[in-house]
Coordinates of C-alpha atoms and ligand atoms in Angstrom, one line a residue:
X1308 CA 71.6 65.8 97.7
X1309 CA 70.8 61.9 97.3
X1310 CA 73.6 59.6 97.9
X1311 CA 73.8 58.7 94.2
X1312 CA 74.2 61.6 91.7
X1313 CA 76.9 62.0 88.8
X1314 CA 76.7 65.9 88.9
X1315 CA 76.6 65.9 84.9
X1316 CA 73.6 64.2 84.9
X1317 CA 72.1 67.3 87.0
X1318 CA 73.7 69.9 84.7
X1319 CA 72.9 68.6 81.5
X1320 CA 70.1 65.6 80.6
X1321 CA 68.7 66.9 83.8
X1322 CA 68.6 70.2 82.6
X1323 CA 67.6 69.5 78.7
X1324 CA 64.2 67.6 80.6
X1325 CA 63.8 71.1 82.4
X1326 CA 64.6 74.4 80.1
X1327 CA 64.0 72.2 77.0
X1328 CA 66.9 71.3 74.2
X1329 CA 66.7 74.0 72.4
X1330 CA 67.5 76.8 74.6
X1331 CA 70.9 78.3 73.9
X1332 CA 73.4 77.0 76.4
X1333 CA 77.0 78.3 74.9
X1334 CA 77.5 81.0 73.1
X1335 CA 80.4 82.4 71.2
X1336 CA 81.7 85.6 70.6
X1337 CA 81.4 85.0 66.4
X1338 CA 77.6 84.9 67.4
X1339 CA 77.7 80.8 67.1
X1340 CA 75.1 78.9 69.7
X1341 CA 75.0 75.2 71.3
X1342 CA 71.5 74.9 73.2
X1343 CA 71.4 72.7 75.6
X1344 CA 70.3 69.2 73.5
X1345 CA 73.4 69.7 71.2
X1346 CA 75.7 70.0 74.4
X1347 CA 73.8 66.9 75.6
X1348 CA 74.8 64.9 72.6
X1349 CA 78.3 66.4 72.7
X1350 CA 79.5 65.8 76.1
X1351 CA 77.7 62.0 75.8
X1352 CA 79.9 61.3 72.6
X1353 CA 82.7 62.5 74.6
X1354 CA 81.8 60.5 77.1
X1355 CA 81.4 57.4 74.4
X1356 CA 84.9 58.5 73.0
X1357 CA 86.7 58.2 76.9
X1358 CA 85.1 54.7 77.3
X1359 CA 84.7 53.1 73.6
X1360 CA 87.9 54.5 72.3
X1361 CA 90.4 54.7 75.5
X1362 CA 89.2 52.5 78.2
X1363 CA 88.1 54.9 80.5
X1364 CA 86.9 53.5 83.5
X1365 CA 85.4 55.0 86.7
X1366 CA 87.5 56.8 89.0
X1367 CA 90.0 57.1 85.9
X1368 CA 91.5 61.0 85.5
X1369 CA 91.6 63.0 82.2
X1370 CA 93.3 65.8 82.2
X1371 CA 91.6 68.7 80.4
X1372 CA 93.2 71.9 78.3
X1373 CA 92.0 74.5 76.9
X1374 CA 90.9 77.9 76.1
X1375 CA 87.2 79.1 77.5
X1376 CA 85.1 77.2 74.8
X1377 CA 81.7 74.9 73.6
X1378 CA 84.6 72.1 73.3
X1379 CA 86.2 72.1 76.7
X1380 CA 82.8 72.1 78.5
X1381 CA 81.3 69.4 76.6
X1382 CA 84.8 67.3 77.8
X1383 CA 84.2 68.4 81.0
X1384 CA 80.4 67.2 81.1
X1385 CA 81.6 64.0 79.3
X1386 CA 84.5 63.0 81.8
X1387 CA 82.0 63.5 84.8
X1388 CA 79.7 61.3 82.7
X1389 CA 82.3 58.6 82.4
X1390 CA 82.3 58.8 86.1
X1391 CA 85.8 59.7 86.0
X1392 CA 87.6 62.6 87.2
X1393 CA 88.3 65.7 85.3
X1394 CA 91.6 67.5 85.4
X1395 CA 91.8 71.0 84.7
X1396 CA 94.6 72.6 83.5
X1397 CA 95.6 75.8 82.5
X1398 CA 95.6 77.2 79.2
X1399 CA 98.9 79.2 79.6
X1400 CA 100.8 76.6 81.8
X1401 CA 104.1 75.2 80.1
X1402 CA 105.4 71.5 79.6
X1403 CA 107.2 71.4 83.3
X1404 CA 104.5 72.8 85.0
X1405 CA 102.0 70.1 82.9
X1406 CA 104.7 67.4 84.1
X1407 CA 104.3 68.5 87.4
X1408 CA 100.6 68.2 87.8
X1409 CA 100.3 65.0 85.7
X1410 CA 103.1 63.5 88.3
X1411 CA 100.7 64.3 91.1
X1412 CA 97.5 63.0 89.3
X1413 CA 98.4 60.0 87.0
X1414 CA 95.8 61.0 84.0
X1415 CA 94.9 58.2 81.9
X1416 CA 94.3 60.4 78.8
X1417 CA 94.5 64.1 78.3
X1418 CA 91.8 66.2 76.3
X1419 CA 93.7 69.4 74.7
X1420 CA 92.6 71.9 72.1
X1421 CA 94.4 71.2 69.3
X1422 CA 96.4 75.1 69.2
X1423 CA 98.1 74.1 72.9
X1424 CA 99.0 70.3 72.1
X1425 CA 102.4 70.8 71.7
X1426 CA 103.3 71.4 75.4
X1427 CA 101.0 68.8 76.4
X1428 CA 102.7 65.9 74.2
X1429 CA 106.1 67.2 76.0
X1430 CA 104.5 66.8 79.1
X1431 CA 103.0 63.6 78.5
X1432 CA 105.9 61.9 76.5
X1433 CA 104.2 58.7 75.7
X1434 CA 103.2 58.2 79.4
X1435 CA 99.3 58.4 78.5
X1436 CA 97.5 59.1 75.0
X1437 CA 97.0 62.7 74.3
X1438 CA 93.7 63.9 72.1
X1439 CA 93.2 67.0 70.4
X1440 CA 90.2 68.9 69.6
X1441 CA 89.3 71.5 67.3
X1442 CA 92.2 70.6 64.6
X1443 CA 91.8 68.4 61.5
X1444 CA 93.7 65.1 62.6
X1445 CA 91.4 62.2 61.7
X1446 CA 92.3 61.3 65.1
X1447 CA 91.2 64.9 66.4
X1448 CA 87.9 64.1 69.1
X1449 CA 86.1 65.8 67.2
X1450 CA 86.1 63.3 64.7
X1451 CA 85.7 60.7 67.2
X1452 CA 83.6 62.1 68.4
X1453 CA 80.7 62.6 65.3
X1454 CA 81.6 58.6 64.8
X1455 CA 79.6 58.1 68.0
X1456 CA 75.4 57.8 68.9
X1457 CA 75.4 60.6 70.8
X1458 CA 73.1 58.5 73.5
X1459 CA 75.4 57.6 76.7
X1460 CA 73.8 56.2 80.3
X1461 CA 75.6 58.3 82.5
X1462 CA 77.4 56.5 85.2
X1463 CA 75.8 56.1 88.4
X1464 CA 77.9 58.0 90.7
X1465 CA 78.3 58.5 94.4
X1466 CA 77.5 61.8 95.5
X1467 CA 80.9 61.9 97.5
X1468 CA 82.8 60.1 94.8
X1469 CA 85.2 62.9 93.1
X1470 CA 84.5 64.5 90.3
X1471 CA 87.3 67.0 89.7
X1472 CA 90.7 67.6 90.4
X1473 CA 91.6 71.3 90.0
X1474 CA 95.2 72.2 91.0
X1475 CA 96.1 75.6 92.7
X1476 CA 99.0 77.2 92.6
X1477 CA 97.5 80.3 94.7
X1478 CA 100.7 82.6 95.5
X1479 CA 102.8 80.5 96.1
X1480 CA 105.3 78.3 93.3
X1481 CA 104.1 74.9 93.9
X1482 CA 100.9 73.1 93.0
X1483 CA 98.7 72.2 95.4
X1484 CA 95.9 69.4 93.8
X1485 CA 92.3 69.8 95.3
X1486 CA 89.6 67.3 95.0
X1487 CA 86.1 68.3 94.6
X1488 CA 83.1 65.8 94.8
X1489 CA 79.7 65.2 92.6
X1490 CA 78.3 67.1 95.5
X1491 CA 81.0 69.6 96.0
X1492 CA 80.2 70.9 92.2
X1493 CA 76.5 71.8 92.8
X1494 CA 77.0 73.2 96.2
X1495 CA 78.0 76.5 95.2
X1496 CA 75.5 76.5 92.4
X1497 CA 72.8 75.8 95.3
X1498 CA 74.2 78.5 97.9
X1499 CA 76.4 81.6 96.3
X1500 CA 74.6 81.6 92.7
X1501 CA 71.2 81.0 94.0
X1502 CA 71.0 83.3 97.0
X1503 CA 73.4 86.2 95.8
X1504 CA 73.0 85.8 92.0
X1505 CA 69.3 85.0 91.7
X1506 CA 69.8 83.4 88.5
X1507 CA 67.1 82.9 86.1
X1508 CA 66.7 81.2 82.8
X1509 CA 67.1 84.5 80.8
X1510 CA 70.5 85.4 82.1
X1511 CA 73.3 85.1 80.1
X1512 CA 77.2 84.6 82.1
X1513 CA 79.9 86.3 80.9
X1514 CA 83.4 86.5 82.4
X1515 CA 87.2 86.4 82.2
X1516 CA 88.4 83.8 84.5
X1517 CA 89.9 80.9 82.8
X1518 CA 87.6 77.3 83.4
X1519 CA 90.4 75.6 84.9
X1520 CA 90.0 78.4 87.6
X1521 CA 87.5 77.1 89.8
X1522 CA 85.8 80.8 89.5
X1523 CA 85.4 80.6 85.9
X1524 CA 83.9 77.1 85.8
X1525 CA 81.5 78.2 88.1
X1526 CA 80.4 81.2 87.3
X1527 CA 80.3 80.1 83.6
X1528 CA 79.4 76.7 83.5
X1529 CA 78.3 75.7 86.4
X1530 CA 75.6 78.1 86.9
X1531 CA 73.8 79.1 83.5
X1532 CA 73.8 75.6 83.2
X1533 CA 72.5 74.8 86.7
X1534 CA 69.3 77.3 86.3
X1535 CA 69.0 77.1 82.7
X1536 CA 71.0 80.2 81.5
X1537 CA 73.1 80.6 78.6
X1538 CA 77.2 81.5 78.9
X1539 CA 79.3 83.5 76.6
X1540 CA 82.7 81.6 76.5
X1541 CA 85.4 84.1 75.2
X1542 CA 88.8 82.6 74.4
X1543 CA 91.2 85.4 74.8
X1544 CA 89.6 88.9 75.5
X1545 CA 91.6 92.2 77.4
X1546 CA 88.8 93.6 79.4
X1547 CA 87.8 96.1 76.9
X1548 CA 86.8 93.1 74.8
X1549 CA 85.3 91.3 77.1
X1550 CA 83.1 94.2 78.1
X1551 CA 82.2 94.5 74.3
X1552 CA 81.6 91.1 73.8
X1553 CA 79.6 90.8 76.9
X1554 CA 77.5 94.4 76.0
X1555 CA 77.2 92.4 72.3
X1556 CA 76.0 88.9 73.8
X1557 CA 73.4 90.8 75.7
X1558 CA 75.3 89.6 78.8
X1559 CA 73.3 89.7 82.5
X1560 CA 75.6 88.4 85.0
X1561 CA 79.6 89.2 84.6
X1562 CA 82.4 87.7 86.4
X1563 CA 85.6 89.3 86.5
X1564 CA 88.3 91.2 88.3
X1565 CA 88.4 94.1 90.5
X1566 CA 91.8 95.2 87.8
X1567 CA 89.3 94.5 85.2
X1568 CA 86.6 96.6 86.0
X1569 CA 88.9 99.7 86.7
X1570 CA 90.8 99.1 82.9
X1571 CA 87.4 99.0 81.5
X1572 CA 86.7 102.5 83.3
X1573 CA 89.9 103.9 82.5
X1574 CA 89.5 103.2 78.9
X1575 CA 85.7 104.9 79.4
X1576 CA 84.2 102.2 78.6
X1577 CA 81.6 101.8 81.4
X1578 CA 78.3 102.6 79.4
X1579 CA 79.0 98.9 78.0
X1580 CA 78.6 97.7 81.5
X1581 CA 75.1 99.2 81.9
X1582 CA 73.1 96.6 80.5
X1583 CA 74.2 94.1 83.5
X1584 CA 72.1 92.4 86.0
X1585 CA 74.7 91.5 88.6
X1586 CA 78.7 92.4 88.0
X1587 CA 80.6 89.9 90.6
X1588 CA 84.4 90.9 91.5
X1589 CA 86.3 88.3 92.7
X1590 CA 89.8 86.6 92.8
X1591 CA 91.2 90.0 94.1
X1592 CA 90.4 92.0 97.0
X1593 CA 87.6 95.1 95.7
X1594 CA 88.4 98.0 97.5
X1595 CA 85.8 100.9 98.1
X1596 CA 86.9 102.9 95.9
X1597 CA 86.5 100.5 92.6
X1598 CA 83.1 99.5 93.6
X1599 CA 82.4 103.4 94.1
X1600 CA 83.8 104.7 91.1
X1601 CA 82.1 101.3 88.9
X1602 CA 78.8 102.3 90.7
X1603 CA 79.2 106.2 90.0
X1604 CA 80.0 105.9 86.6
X1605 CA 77.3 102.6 85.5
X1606 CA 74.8 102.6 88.5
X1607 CA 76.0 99.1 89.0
X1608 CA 76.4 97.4 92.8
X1609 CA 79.5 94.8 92.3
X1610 CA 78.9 91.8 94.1
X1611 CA 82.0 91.5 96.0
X1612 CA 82.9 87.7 96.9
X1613 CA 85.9 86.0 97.8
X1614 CA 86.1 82.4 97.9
X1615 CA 89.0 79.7 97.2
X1616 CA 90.3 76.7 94.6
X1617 CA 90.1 75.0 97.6
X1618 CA 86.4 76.2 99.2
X1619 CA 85.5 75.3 95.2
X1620 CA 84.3 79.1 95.2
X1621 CA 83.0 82.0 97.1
X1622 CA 81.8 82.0 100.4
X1623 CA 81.5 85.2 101.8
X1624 CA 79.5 87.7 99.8
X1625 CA 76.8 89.8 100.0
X1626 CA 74.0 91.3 97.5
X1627 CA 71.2 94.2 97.1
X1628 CA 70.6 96.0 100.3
X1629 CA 73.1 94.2 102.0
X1630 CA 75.7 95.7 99.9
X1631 CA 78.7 97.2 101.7
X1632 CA 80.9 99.3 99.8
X1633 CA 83.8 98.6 102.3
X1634 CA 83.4 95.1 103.4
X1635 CA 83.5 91.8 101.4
X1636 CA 80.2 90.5 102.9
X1637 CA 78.8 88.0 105.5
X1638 CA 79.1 83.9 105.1
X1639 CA 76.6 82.9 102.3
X1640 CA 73.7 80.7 103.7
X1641 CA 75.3 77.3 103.9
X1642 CA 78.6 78.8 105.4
X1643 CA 80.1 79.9 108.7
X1644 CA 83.0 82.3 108.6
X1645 CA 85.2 83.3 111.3
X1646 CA 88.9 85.1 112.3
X1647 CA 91.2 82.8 113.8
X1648 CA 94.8 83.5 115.7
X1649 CA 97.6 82.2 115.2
X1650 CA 96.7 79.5 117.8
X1651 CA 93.3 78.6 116.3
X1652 CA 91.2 80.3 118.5
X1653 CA 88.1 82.3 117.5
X1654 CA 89.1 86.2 117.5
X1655 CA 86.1 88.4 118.5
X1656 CA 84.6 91.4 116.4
X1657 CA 87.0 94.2 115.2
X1658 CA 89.9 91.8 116.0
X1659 CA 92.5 90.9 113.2
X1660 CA 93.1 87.2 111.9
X1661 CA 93.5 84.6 109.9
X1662 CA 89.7 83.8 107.7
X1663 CA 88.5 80.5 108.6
X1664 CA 85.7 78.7 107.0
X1665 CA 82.9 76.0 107.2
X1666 CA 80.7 74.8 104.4
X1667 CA 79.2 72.2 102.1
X1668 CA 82.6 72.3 100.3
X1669 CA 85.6 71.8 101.7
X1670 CA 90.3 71.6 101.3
X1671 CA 90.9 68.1 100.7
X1672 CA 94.5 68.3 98.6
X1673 CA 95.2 65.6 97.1
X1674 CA 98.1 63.7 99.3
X1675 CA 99.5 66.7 100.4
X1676 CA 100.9 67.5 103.8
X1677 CA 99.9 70.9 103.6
X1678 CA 96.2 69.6 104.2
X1679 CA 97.4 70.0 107.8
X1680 CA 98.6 73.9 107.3
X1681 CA 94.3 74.9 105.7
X1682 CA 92.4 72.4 108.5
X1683 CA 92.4 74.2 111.9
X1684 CA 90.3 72.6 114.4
X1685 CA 87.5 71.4 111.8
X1686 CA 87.9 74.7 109.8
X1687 CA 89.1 75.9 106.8
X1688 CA 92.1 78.2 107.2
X1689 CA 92.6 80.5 103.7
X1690 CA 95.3 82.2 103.4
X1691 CA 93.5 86.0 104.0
X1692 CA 93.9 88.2 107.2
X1693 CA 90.4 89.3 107.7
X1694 CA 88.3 91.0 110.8
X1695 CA 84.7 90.6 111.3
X1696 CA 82.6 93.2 112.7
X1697 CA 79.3 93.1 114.9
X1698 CA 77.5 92.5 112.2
X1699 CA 79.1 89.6 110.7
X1700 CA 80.5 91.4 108.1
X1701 CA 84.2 90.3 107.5
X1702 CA 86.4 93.1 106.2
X1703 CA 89.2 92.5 103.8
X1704 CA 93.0 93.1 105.4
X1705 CA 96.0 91.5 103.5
X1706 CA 96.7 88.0 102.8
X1707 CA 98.9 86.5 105.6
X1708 CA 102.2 87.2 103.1
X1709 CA 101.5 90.2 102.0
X1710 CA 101.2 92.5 105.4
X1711 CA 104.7 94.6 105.6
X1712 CA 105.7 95.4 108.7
X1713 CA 107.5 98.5 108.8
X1714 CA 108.8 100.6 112.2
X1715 CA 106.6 98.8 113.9
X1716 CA 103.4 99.8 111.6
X1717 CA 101.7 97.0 109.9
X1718 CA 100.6 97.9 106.6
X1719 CA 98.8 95.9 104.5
X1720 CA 100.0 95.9 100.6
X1721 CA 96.4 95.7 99.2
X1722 CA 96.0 99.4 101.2
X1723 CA 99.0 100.8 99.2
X1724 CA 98.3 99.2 95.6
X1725 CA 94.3 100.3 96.4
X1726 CA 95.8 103.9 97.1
X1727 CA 98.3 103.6 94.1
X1728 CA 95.6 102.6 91.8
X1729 CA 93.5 105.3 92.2
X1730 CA 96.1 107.5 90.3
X1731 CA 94.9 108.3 86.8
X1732 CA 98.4 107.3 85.2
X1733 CA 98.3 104.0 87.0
X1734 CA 97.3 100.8 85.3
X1735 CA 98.1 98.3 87.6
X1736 CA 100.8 97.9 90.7
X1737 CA 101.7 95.7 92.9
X1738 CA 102.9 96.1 96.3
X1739 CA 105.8 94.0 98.3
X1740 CA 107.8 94.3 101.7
X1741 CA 111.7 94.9 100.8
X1742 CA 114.2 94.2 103.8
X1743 CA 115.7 97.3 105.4
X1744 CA 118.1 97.4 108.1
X1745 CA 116.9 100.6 109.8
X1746 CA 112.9 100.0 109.3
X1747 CA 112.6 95.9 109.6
X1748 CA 111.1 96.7 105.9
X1749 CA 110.2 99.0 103.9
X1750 CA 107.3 99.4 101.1
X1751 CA 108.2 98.9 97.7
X1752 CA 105.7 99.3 94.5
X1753 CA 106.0 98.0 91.6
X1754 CA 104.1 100.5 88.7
X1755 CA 102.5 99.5 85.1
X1756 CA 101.8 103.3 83.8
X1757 CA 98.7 103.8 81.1
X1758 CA 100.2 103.9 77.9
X1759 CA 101.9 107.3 76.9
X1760 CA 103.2 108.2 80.8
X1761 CA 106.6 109.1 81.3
X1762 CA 108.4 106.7 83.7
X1763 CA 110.6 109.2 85.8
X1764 CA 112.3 110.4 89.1
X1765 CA 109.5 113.4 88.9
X1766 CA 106.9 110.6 88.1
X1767 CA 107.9 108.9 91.6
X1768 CA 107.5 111.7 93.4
X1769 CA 104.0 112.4 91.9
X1770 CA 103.1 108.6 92.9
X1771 CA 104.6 108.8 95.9
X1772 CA 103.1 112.2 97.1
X1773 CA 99.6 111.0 96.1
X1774 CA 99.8 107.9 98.3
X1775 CA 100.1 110.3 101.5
X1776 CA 97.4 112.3 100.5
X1777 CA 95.2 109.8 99.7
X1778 CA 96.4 107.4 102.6
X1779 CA 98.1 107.7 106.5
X1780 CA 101.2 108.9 105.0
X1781 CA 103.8 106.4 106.7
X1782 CA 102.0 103.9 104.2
X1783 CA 104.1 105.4 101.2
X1784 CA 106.4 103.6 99.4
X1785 CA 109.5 104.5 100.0
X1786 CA 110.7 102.7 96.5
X1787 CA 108.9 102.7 93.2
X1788 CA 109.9 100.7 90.2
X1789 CA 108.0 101.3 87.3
X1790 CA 107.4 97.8 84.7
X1791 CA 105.6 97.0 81.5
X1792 CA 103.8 94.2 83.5
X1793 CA 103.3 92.4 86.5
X1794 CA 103.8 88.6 87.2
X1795 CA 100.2 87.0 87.2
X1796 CA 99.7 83.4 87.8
X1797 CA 97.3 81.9 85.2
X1798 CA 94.1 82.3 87.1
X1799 CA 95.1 85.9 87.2
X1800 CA 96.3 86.2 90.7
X1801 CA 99.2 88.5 91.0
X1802 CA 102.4 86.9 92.0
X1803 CA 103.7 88.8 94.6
X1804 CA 106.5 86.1 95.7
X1805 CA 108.3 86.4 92.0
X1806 CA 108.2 90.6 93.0
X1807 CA 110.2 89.2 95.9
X1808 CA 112.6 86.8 94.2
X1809 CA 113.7 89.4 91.7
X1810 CA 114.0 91.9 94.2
X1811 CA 116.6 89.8 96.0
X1812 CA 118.4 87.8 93.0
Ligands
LIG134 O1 88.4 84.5 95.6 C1 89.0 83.7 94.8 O2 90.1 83.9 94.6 C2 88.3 82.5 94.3 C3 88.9 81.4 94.2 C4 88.3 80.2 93.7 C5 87.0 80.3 93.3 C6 86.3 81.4 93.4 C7 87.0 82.6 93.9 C8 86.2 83.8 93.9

């Protein structure tokens, strides 16, 4: 990339003078389009609003909330315009946790859709302005925004300058703050999405990962906007609506969830995924078995990926003939992968370890010691136990907290949940290591049934019976609890650690 480039400028005017202004950028599920010149004009009176009406200033931060929508990406493409730094927040977060990340990163205004405000006033408590969109306030952006040209100079940027701070929360309670340059945005664009996806103009994104998940913004913004595609943006959809939606929208390219793609089969809904180009699983480990029964039953190959907040996105994938059922992939072109120990030093093929990474993109938290726990040696150090096989092929294990060891057998929870899911009753399960004074630990499942199963002893038993036949039988769990839900954090992650804390409370 050149030295100077404000990654909006790329995305959008760049774009408008390539696909033209009326192709259809953003589409909504009530059928309602912005092509790309009306998102031009958007995002550059947003951009007018930050530094007419507030001050902004390059390098300033604005702190971003919303549901997937037309609105939050034309705030997005209008901070990075301003040259400041974009925010993104969480939809479903709550005042504390909005205190919490507007401690670590000092916004000078926060953008919010006008139906999750109230948290976000809390939050703020006088300490910067707050401005809501979508509602009727005369002082509502959108109104500000129609008050403006429209025409906006986009501020020359530095490449490396940063763009976006996107907190993470992974697993684990507290938030972590990455920063992600100009550079860092279009990176994956330019190696995942164009040598995996293949994207064209004539695609159309679709997906369920919220914006302020690195995975959402760049498999729907990012990308349709980066080769001229257009992007369904769906507010609030299960995954039997978003697979409707997305079968409506004449969606190509859908990004969701491994849990996703088995409730849409379980509801028999998979002729809706038919019509896809590419379906792309990530944010959860795929096991064989899902990308089996998705292929059986809609002749689609899931592109498996798995990538990071802090990597920006995925990494390690693979696509077409490549394709293996049972491994997550090689490193994408631009990208070396590799198994670590616990020392740092480079495991060789078959051996187990921790997934280290190299790439265009790359952890830089935001002053945060913990920058020294993910850089090992020049690499980056996520938090998955992986192998690699002669091939280059790295194969899915556990991430590092979530392998139980149990008389001496390590068995990875991902195994048992994989095993667990596969049960016809079973919606969704999640999988923890409970302290036992004869085994060191033992396994313990947690159990959302399909609606209409009975929760019993007998049902246990069933579950419990079905694991050993369908895995080494020393992996069953030796206590099931069954709940209505499971703890997810917003980007959809299970929350294994709040399995843990109830478990001992
Ligand atoms: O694999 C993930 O969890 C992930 C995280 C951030 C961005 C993209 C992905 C797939």
């Amino acid at each position: 990339y050149p030295d100077r480039m404000n990654a909006a400028t790329v995305l959008i005017d760049d774009a408008v003078a390539a696909f033209g202004a009326d192709r259809p950028a953003l589409l909504a599920p009530d059928g309602t389009t912005l092509s790309y010149g009306q998102l031009l004009a958007r995002s550059n009176q947003v951009a007018q609003v930050l530094v007419e009406d507030f001050g902004i200033v390059p390098g300033n931060r604005v702190m971003l909330r919303g549901p997937n929508n037309a609105w939050l990406v034309a705030c997005w493409l209008g901070v990075l315009k301003a040259g400041a730094v974009a925010v993104t927040t969480m939809a479903a977060l709550r005042a504390q946790e909005i205190t919490t990340i507007a401690e670590l990163t000092k916004p000078s205004v926060a953008l919010c859709d006008h139906r999750f405000v109230e948290d976000m006033v809390l939050a703020a408590d006088d300490a910067y302005p707050v401005v809501a969109f979508g509602g009727d306030g005369e002082s509502d952006l959108v109104q500000l925004a129609a008050a403006k040209s429209g025409q906006f100079t986009n501020v020359d940027a530095a490449a490396d300058d940063v763009a976006l701070l996107g907190p993470t929360s992974g697993t684990t309670g507290t938030p972590k703050i990455t920063m992600h340059f100009h550079r860092d945005i279009l990176a994956n664009a330019d190696t995942f999405a164009r040598h995996i996806l293949k994207p064209t103009k004539d695609d159309v994104f679709a997906g369920s990962p919220p914006l302020a998940f690195t995975f959402g913004l760049g498999g729907l913004v990012v990308f349709p906007l980066r080769f001229g595609a257009s992007s369904l943006l769906t507010e609030r959809a299960t995954p039997v609506e978003l697979a409707e939606l997305s079968h409506q929208a004449g969606a190509t390219v859908l990004f969701t969830a491994p849990t996703a793609y088995r409730a849409i089969l379980k509801n028999g809904k998979a002729d809706l995924l038919r019509s896809l180009r590419v379906g792309v699983s990530a944010g959860e480990h795929l096991p064989a078995e899902t990308w089996h029964q998705v292929n059986e039953a809609t002749g689609l190959e899931l592109v498996n990926g798995i990538g990071s907040t802090e990597m920006l996105h995925v990494f390690i994938s693979a696509a077409g003939k490549d394709i293996r059922p049972d491994r997550t992939g090689t490193a994408i072109p631009g990208f070396r992968a590799t198994i670590l120990d616990e020392h740092g030093k480079e495991l060789g093929p078959n051996e187990i370890g921790r997934l280290a990474v190299i790439g265009p993109t790359g952890c830089r938290y935001l002053d945060d010691e913990r920058q020294l726990n993910y850089i090992s040696g020049g690499w980056n150090v996520t938090g998955d136990v992986f192998m690699k096989d002669e091939e280059g092929y790295f194969i899915y294990q556990a991430r590092s907290d979530n392998m139980i060891v149990s008389s001496g057998y390590n068995i990875g929870a991902p195994e048992v949940e994989n095993a667990l899911n596969q049960h016809d009753e079973v919606l969704e399960t999640a999988v923890i290591a409970r302290p036992d004074p004869n085994r060191g630990s033992i396994v313990c499942a947690f159990v959302v049934l399909v609606d209409g199963a009975e929760q019993s002893e007998a049902k246990a038993k069933e579950l419990q019976d079905f694991v050993k036949a369908t895995i080494a039988p020393y992996k069953y769990p030796r206590e099931i609890h069954f709940v209505d839900e499971l703890p997810h954090n917003p980007s959809g992650k299970l929350q294994h650690f709040k399995l843990r804390e109830a478990l001992n409370a």
